[in-house]
Coordinates of N, CA, C and O in Angstrom, one line a residue:
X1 N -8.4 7.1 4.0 CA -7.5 7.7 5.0 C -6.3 6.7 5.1 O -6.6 5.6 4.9
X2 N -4.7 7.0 5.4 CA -3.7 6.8 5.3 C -3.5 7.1 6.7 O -3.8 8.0 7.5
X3 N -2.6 5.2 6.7 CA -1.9 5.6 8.2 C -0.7 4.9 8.1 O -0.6 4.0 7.3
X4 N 0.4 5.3 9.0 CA 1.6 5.0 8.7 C 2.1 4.7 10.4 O 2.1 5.3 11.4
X5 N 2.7 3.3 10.0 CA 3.6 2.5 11.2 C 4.9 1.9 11.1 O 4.9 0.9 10.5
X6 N 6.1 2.1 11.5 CA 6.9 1.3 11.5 C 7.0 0.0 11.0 O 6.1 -0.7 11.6
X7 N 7.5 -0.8 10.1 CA 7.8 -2.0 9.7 C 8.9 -2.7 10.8 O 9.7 -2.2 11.5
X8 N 8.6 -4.1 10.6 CA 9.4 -4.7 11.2 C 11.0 -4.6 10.3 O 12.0 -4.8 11.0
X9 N 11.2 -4.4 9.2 CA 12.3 -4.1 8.5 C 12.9 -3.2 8.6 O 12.1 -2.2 8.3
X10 N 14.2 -2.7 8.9 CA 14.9 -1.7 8.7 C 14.4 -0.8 7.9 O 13.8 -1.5 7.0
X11 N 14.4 0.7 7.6 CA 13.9 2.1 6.5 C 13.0 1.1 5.9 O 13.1 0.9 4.7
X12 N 11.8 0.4 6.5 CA 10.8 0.2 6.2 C 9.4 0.8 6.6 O 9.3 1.4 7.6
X13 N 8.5 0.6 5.9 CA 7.2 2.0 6.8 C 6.1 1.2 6.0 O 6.1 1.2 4.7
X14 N 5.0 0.4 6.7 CA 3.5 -0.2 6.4 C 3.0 1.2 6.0 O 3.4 2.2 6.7
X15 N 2.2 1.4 5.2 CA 0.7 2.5 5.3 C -0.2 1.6 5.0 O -0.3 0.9 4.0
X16 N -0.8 1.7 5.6 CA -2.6 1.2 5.8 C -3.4 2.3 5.1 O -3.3 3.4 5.5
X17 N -4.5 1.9 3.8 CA -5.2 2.9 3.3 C -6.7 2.1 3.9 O -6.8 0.8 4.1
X18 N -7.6 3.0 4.1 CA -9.4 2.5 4.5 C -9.8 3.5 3.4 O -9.8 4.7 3.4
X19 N -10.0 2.8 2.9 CA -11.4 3.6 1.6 C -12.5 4.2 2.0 O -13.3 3.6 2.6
X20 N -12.6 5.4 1.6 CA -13.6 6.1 2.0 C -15.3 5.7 1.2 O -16.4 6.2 1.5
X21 N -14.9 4.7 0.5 CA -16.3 3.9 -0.2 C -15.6 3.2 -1.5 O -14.4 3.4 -1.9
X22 N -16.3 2.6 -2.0 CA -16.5 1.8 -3.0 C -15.7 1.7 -4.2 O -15.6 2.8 -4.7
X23 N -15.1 0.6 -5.1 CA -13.6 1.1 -6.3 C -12.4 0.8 -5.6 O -12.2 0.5 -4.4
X24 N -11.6 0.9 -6.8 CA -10.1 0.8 -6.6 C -9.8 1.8 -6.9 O -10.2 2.8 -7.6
X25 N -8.8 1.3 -6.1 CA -7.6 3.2 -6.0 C -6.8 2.8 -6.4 O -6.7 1.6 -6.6
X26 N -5.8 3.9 -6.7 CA -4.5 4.7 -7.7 C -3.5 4.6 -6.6 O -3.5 5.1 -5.5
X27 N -2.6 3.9 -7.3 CA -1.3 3.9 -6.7 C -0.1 4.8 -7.7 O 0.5 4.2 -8.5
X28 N 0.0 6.0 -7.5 CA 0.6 6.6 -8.2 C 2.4 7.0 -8.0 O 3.0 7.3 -7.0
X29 N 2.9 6.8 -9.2 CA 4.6 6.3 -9.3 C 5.1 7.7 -8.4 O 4.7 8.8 -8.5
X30 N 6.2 6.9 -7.4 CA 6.5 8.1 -6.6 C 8.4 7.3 -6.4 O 9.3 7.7 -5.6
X31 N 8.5 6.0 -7.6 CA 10.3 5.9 -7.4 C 10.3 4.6 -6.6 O 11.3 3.8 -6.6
X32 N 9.2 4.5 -5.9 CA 9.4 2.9 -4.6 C 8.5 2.0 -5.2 O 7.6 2.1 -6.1
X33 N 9.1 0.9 -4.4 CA 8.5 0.1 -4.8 C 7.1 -0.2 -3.5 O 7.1 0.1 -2.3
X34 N 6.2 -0.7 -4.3 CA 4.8 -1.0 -3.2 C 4.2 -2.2 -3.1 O 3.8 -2.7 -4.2
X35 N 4.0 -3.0 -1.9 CA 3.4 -4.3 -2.0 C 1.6 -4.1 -1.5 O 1.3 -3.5 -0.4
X36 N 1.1 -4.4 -2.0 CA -0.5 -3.8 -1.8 C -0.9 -5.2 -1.1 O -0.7 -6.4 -1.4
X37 N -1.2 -5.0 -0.7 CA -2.7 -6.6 -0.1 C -4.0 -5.8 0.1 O -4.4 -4.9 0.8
X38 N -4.5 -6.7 -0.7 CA -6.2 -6.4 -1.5 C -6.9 -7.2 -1.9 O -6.7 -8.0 -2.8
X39 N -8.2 -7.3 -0.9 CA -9.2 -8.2 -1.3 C -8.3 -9.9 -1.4 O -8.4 -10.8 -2.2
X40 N -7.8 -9.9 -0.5 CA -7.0 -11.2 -0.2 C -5.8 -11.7 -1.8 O -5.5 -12.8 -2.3
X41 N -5.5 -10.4 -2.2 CA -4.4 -11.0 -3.4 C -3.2 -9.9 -3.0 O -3.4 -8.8 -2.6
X42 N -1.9 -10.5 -3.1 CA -0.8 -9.0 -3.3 C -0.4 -9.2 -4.7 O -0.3 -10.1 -5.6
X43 N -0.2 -7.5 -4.4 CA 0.2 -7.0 -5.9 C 1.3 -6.4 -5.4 O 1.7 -6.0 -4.2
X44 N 1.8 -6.4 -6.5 CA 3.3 -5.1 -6.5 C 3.1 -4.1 -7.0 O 1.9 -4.0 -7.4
X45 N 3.9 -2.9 -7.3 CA 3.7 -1.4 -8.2 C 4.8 -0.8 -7.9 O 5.0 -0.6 -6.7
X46 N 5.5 -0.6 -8.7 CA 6.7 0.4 -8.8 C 7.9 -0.4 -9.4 O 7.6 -1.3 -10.2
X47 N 9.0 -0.1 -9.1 CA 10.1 -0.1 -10.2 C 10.9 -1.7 -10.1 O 11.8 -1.9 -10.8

């Protein structure tokens, strides 16, 4: 499930994902850029 808050940055927006169980998920190309924090590492994804 996906939830979505205001960032402290201007035309910025957090989404929070909770996994519905077990695995990694798909971050699929949508043009932005994404900073993930997972399992205590960030990643990046996008352009």
């Amino acid at each position: 499930m996906y939830t979505e808050r205001a960032a402290s940055l201007a035309d910025a927006t957090v989404w929070t994902n909770t996994p519905a169980g077990p695995g990694l998920g798909r971050v699929l190309p949508d043009g932005c850029m994404d900073l993930l924090w997972s399992e205590g590492r960030l990643r990046v994804a996008g352009p």
